[in-house]
Every structure is written in C-alpha cells, then in structure tokens.
Coordinates of C-alpha atoms in Angstrom, one line a residue:
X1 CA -128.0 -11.4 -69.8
X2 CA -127.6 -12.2 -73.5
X3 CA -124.1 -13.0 -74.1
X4 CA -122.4 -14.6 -77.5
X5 CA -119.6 -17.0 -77.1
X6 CA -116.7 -16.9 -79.1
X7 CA -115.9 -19.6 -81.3
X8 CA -113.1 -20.9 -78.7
X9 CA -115.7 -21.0 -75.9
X10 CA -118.5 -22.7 -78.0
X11 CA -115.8 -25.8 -78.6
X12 CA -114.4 -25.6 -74.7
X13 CA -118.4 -25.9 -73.5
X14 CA -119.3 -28.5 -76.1
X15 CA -116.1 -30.5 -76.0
X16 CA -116.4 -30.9 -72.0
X17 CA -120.1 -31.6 -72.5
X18 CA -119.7 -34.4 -75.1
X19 CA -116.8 -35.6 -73.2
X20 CA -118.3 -36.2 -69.8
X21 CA -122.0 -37.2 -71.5
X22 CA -120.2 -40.1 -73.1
X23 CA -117.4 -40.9 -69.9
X24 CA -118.5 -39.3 -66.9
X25 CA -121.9 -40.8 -66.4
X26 CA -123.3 -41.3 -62.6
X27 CA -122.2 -44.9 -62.8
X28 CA -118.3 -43.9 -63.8
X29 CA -118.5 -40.9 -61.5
X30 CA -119.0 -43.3 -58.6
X31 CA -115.8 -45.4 -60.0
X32 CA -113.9 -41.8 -59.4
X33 CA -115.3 -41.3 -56.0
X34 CA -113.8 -44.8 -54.7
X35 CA -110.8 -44.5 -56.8
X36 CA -107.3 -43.9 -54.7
X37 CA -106.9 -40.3 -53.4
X38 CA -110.5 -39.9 -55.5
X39 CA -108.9 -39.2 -58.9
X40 CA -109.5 -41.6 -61.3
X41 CA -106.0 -42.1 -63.0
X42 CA -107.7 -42.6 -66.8
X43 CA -110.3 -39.6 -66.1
X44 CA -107.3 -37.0 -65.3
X45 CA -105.3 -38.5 -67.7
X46 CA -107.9 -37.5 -70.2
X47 CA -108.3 -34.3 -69.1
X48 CA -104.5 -33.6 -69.9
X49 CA -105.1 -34.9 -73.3
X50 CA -107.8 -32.5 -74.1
X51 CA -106.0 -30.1 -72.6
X52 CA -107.9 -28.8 -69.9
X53 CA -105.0 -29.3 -67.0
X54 CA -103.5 -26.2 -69.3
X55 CA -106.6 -24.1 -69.9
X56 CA -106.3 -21.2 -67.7
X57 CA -102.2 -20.9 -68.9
X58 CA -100.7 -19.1 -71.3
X59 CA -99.6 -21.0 -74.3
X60 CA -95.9 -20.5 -73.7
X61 CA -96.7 -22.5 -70.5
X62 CA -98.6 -25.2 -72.9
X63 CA -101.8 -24.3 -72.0
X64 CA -104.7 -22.7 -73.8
X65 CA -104.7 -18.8 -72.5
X66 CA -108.1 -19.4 -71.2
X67 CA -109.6 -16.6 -68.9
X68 CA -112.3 -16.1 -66.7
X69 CA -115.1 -17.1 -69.1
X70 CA -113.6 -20.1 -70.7
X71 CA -112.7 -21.6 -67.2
X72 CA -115.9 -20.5 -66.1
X73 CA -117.6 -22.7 -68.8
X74 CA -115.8 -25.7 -67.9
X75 CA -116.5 -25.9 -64.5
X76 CA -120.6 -25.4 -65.1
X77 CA -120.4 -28.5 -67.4
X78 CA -118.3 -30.2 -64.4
X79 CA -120.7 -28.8 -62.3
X80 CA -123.5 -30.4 -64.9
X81 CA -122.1 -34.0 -64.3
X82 CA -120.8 -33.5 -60.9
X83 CA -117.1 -34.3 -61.7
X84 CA -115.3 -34.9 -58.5
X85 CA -111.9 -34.8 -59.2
X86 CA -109.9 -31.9 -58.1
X87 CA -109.6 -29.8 -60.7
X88 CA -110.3 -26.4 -59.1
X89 CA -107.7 -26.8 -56.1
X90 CA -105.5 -28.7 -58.5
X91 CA -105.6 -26.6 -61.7
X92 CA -107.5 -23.2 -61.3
X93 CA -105.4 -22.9 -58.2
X94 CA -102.2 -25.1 -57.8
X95 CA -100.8 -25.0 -61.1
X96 CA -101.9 -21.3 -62.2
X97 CA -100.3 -20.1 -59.1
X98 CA -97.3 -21.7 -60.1
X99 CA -97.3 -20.2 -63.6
X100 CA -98.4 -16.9 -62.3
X101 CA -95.9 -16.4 -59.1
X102 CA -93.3 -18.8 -59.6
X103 CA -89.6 -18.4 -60.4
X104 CA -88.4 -19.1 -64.3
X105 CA -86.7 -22.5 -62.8
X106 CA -89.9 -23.2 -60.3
X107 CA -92.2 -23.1 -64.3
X108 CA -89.2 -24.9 -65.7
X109 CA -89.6 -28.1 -63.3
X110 CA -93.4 -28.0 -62.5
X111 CA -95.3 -26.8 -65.4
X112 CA -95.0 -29.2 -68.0
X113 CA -95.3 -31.9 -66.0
X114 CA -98.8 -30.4 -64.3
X115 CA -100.1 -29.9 -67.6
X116 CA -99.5 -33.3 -68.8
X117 CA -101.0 -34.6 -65.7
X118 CA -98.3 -36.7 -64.2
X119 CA -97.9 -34.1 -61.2
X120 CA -100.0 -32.3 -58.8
X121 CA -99.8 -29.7 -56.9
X122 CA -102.8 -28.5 -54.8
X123 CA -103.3 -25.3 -53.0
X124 CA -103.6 -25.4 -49.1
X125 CA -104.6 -22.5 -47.8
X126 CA -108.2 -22.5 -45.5
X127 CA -107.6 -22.9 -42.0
X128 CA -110.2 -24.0 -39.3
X129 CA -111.9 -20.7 -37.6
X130 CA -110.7 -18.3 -40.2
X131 CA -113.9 -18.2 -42.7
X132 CA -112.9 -15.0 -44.5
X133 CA -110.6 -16.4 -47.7
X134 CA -108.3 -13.3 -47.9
X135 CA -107.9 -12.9 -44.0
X136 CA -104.3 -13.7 -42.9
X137 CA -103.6 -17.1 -41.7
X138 CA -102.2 -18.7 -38.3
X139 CA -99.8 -20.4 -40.2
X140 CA -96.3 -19.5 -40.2
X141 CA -92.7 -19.2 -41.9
X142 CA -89.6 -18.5 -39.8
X143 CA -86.8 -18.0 -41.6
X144 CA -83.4 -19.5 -40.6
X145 CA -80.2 -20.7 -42.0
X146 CA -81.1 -21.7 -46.0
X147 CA -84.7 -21.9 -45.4
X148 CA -87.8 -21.7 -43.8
X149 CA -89.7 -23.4 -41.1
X150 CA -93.3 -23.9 -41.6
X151 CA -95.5 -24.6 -38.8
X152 CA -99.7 -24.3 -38.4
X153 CA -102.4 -26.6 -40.0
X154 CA -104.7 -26.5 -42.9
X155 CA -108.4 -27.9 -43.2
X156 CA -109.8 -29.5 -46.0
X157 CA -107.4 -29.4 -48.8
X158 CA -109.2 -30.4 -51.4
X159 CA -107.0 -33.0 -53.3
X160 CA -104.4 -33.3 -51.2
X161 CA -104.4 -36.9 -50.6
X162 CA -101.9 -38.3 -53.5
X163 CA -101.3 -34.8 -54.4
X164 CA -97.3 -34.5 -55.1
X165 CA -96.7 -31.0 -53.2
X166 CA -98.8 -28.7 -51.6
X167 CA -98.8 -24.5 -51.8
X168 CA -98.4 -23.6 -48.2
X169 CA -99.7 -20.1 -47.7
X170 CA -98.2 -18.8 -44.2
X171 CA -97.1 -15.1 -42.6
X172 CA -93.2 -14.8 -42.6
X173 CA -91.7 -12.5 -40.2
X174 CA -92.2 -9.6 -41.9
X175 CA -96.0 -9.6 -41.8
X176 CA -96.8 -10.7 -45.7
X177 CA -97.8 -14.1 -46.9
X178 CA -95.7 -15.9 -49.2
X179 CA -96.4 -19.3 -50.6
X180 CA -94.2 -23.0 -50.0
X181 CA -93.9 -25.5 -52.6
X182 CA -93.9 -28.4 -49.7
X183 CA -93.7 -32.3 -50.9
X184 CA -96.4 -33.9 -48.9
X185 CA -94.0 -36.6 -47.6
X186 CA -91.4 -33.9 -45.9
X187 CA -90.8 -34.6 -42.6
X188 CA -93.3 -32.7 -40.1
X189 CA -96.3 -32.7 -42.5
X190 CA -99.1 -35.3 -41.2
X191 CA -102.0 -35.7 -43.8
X192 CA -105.6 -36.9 -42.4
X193 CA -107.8 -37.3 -45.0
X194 CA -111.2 -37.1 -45.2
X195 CA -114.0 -36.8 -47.1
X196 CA -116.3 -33.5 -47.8
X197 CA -120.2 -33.7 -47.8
X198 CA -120.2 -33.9 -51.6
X199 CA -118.0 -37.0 -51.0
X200 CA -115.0 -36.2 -53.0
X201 CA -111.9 -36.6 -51.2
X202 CA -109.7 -33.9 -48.9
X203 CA -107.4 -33.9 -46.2
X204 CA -106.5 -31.9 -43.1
X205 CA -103.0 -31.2 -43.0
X206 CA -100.5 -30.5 -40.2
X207 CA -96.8 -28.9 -40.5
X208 CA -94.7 -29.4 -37.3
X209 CA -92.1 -27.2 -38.0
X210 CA -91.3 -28.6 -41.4
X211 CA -88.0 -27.4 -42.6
X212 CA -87.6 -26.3 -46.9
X213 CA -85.1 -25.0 -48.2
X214 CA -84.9 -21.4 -49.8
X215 CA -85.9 -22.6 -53.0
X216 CA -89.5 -24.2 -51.8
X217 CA -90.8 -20.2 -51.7
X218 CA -92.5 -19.6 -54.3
X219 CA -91.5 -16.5 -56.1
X220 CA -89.8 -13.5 -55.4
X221 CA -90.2 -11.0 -53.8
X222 CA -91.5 -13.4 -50.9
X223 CA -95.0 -11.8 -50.0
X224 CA -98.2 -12.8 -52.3
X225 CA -100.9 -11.9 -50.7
X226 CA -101.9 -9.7 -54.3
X227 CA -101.4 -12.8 -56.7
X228 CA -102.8 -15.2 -54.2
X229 CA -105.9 -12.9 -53.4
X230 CA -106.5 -12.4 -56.9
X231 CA -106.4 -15.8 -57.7
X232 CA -108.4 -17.3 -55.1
X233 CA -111.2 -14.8 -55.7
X234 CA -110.9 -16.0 -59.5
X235 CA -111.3 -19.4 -58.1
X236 CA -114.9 -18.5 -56.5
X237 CA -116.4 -17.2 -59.4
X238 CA -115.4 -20.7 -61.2
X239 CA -116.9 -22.4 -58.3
X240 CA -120.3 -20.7 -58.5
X241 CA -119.8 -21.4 -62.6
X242 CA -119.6 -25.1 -61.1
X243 CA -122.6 -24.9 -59.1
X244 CA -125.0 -23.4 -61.7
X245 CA -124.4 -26.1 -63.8
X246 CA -125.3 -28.3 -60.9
X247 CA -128.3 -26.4 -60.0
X248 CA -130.0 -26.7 -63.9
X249 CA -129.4 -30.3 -63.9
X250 CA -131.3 -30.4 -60.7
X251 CA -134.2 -28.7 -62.2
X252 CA -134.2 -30.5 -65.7
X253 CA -134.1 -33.9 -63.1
X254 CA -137.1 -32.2 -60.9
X255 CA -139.2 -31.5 -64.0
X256 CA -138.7 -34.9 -65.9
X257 CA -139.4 -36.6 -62.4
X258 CA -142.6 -34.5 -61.4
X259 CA -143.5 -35.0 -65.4
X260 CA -143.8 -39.1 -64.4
X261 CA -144.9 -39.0 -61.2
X262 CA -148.4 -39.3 -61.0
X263 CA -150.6 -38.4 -58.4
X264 CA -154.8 -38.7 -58.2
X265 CA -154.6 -39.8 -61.8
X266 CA -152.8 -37.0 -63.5
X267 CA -149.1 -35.9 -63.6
X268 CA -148.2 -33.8 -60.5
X269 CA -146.3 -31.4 -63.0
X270 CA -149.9 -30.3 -64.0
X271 CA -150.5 -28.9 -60.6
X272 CA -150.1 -24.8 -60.5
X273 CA -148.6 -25.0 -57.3
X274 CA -145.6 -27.2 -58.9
X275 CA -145.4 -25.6 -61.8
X276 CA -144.7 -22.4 -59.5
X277 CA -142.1 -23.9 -57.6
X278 CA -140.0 -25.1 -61.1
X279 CA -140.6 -21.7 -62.4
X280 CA -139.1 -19.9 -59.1
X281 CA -136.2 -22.7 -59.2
X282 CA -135.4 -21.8 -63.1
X283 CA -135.3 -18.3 -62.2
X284 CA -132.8 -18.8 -60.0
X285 CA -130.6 -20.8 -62.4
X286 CA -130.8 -17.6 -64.5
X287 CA -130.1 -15.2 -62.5
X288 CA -127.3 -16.9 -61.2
X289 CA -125.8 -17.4 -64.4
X290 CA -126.1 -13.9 -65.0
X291 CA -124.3 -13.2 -61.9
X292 CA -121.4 -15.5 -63.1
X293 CA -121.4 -14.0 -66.7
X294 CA -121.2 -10.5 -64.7
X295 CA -118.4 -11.2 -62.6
X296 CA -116.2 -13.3 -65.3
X297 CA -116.3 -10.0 -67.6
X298 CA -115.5 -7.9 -65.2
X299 CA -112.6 -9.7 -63.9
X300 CA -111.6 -10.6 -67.5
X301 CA -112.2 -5.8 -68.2
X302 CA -110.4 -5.1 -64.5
X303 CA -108.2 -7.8 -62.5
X304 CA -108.7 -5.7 -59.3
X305 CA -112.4 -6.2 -59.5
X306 CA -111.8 -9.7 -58.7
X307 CA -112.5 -9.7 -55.0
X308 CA -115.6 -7.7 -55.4
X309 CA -117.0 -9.8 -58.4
X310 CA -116.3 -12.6 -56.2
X311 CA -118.4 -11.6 -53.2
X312 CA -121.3 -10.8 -55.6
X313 CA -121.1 -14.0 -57.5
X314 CA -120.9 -16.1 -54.5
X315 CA -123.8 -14.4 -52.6
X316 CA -126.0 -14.5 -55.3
X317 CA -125.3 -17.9 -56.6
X318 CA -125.3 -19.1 -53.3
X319 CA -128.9 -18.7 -52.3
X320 CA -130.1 -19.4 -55.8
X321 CA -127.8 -22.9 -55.2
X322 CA -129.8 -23.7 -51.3
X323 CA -133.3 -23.0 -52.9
X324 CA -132.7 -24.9 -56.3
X325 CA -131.5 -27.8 -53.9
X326 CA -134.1 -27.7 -51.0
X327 CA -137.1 -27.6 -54.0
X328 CA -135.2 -30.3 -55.7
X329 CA -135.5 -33.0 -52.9
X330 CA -138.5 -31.8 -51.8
X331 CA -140.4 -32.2 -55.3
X332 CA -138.4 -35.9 -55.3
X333 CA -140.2 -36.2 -52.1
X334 CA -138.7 -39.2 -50.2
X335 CA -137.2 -40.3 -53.3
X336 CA -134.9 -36.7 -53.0
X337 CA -132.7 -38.3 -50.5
X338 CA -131.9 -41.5 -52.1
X339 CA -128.6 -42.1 -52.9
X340 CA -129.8 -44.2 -55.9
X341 CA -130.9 -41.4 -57.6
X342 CA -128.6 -38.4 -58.8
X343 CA -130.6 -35.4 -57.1
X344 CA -129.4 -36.6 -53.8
X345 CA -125.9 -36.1 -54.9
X346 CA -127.0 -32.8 -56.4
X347 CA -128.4 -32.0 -52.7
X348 CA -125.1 -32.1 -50.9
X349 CA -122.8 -30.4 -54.0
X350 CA -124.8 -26.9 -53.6
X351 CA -125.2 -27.5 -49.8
X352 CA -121.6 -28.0 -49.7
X353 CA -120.7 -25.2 -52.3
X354 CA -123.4 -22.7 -50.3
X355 CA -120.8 -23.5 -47.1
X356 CA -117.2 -23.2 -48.3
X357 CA -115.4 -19.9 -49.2
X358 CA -116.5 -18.0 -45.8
X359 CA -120.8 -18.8 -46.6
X360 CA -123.2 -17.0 -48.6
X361 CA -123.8 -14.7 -46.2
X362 CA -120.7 -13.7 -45.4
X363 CA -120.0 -13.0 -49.1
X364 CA -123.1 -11.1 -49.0
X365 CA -121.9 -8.8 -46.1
X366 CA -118.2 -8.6 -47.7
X367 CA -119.7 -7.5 -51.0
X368 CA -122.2 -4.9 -49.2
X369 CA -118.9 -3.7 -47.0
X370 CA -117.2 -3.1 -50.7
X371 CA -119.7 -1.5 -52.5
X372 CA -119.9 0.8 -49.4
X373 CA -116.2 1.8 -49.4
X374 CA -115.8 2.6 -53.1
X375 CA -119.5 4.5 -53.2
X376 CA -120.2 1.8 -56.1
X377 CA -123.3 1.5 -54.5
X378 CA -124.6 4.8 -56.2
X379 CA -125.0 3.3 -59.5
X380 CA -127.5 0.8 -58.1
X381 CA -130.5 0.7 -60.3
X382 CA -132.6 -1.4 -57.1
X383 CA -131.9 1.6 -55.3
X384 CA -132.6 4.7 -56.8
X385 CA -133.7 7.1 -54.0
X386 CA -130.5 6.3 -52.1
X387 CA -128.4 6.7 -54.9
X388 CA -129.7 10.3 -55.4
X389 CA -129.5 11.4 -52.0

C-alpha cells in the first residue's frame, strides 16, 4: 500500500524514532524493565514532555488530536525499540477512556494531571477464561446506598502495579457494562503482580466486594459497552502497529547477523535458501503493515468499522508476527535464544503479542464471522467465483 504521511505524522514517526535511538537503547531499556512497577520515572516523564501521554486527545484536553494513524505510528517505533512501559493500557486506553466517557468534573480532576504524567490510570478489563475482548465479563457492580460494590477479578493488567486507579469494567444489574475509576489501594482490591513473557510488568487483580462511591462510575448514562468496545478494538490495531515495528527490526537484525556469520568460507546470507527465508519474512513485514495502514483508515473514514478492522489487523499481523519470529531465532541459530542479544527479546514480544487479545486465530474466525454477517465478503477480490454466485 503506498501511503503519504502528513507533515504532523512525518514529525510524530521521526520525533519518537530519534528520541528512543538516542535514550531507549537495549542497555536503558533493560534499566526500565527493573525499574519499580517497570516504568522508568525519567523515561515517562519524557514522554509527557514531548507530549505523547496526550497524543490520541483532543487539544482542549492538552493533547495533540492524534487519530488512528498517528497513534499507530508511535507504537511501531515503540515496537522498533521494544519500549516496555505501559503506554497502550496507560494512554491509548486509561486516559482516552477518561476523556472520551468521563463526566466534565471526572476530565477536570484526571486529565491534566495524566497528560503531564504525574497520574495513571490503567484499564483492567481481561478476565481469565474469557478470550473474546468484547464478550461480557464475570465481574460485577451492585448498586446500593451511594455507590457500588465491585466484586470479580482481572488478569494481567498491564501497568497496574504503581498505577494510581484502575478502569474496572463490570455488568451492573441492569445487564450493561459500565466502567469504575477504583484507587488501587481501596479496601477489597488485592494486586499480585507479575510479569508477562515479554517481561514488562502486570498484575492480577482481585475486588472483594470493594465499595465506591457514585462518583467512581465513569460517565453517564452508566452502560459503555459502545465507547469501551470501540476503544479497545482501536487499541488492537495500535498493538499490531507495535508489533510490525518489532517484526522489521527482527529482520534488519537477521540479515546483518546472517551477513557476518560465516559458514564453509562464505557468508551464509549468500546461500539461496537464506536468502528465501529473509525474503518470505520481509514480505510479511509488508503485508502486515498494509494491514495496519488498512484498518487505521478505515477506523479513522467509519468509527463502527473498528471491531472489524480490528479482527483483520490482528489476524493478519499475527501470523506474519509468529513467522517473522520463529525465522528470526532460527537463522540466529543457538545464538536466537540468548538473552544477550536483542532478537531473543524480539522472540517473546511477537509470541506474546500473537497470544493476547483472544489469539490470532480467534481474530481470524471473528473477522470471517463479520465479513459473513454484513455480506462484506462479496467484494473479496481473493474470491471471485464466490462473490458472483
């Protein structure tokens, strides 16, 4: 797909890039990942300052009105250097739900203070057994006296630890899901933390009939189910943004590293058989950028189209992400699973990106089920006969 940035996305890409090629190396990246709560306090404090913690809000809110395609071209350049701090839970999910659902006072108190980076709020919303992203949750909201209780569990929130509130997504009595702004030290919540197999940091969280007041619901009229679906299915198609960038640093890595490794007296990159298995692992770098160029215009041309450009995204990028990361290590050869060289860390980012959100093949089957129900399918141009019959 040929596609020309606009001059704001040109300097969002090659701001980030220069940004984390001069402070985000592997060496400082590894500083992040044993930092507290894994958030380095100088790296996110950067990131307020060039004003990413604002880019998907509007710029009453202080941000930058960024949409689909300028988050998307931040997160491939995290993706590129493998930045581990929580920015997609924390920003692309947390703080734009806050700006997009919350009450005027709710944007008052939390907004400016998220942008800036000295609060944040982290969306908690997966839920062990329940793969599907927009299936309802276990987790529930009784209402009573001038409040709610809250009571079910969440797995691996991403950025929870040291996280000032969480986003509670839970059913209320009336069947809809609304979301609770719920400081992590309130009495009933327990926070086990843990780490992912990418190694940044998450948590499983536990509410034992946590009490909040009224005012902890975010929003009115209580059920978002529409702005929370739309939102998390925006949040995919940044994450396979993320991993494309991770899968063409893989490949630049396997082709300087098969360029020096020699082998019966010549440079194994002069073998055809090598120089096949780059080529099939660059064409699925492009192909799944095209897929995330797709699916970022169309939700940027029709908001409703999220969902659906999110189960295409993530099925495509998400085998493109297992190959580019199986040929990776296995051109590295024993080398791939060192943990002194970058590719193994590259390894078990797209592994761990192929898993989350319900799987690849899941997405796969979701996107097939909603191509089937709106007859989209019929303006397939892979399958021509069908479409005529």
């Amino acid at each position: 797909m040929l596609l020309s940035l606009t001059e704001l996305q040109e300097m969002i890409e090659s701001s980030v890039l220069e940004f984390l090629a001069n402070e985000y190396d592997f060496i400082k990246r590894a500083r992040s990942l044993d930092a507290d709560h894994g958030v380095a306090p100088q790296v996110w404090r950067a990131f307020a300052e060039m004003g990413w913690l604002g880019l998907p809000l509007p710029e009453a809110d202080g941000g930058i009105g960024g949409r689909a395609m300028e988050c998307g071209l931040l997160m491939r350049a995290f993706g590129r250097h493998l930045v581990v701090e929580p920015y997609l839970n924390a920003v692309l999910c947390g703080t734009r739900l806050i700006a997009e659902a919350g009450r005027a006072e709710q944007r008052a108190e939390w907004l400016p203070e998220l942008v800036e980076g000295r609060r944040r709020v982290v969306l908690a919303h997966d839920e062990r057994g329940v793969a599907d992203p927009w299936a309802p949750r276990n987790a529930r909201a009784l209402e009573g006296g001038n409040g709610f209780r809250i009571a079910g569990a969440k797995s691996i929130v991403v950025g929870a630890s040291g996280a000032n509130a969480v986003l509670v997504s839970a059913r209320t009595e009336t069947g809809g899901v609304a979301l609770f702004l719920v400081p992590l030290d309130a009495p009933g919540v327990t926070v086990e933390a843990c780490r992912m197999l990418d190694g940044a940091r998450a948590a499983d969280l536990r509410f034992d009939d946590v009490q909040v007041d009224r005012s902890a619901l975010l929003g009115e009229p209580a059920d978002a189910s529409g702005v929370l679906g739309r939102i998390i299915a925006e949040a995919i198609v940044s994450e396979c943004w993320e991993a494309c960038g991770a899968m063409k640093a893989a490949l630049e890595q396997t082709a300087e590293y098969t360029q020096q490794r020699v082998q019966f007296g010549k440079s194994i990159s002069s073998f055809q058989v090598v120089q096949h298995r780059l080529a099939e692992m660059a064409v699925c770098c492009e192909e799944a950028l095209a897929a995330c160029q797709l699916a970022a215009l169309s939700i940027e041309r029709d908001a409703a189209s999220a969902v659906a450009a999110a189960a295409m995204a993530k099925s495509k990028v998400g085998r493109g992400a297992r190959f580019v990361a199986q040929e990776a290590v296995q051109l590295h050869g024993a080398m791939g699973v060192s943990e002194e060289l970058p590719i193994a860390s590259y390894f078990r980012k797209l592994l761990a990106f192929a898993q989350r959100s319900g799987g690849t093949a899941w997405a796969g089957q979701r996107y097939g089920e909603l191509m089937l129900l709106s007859d989209a399918w019929r303006d397939s141009r892979t399958l021509p006969s069908l479409a005529r019959a």
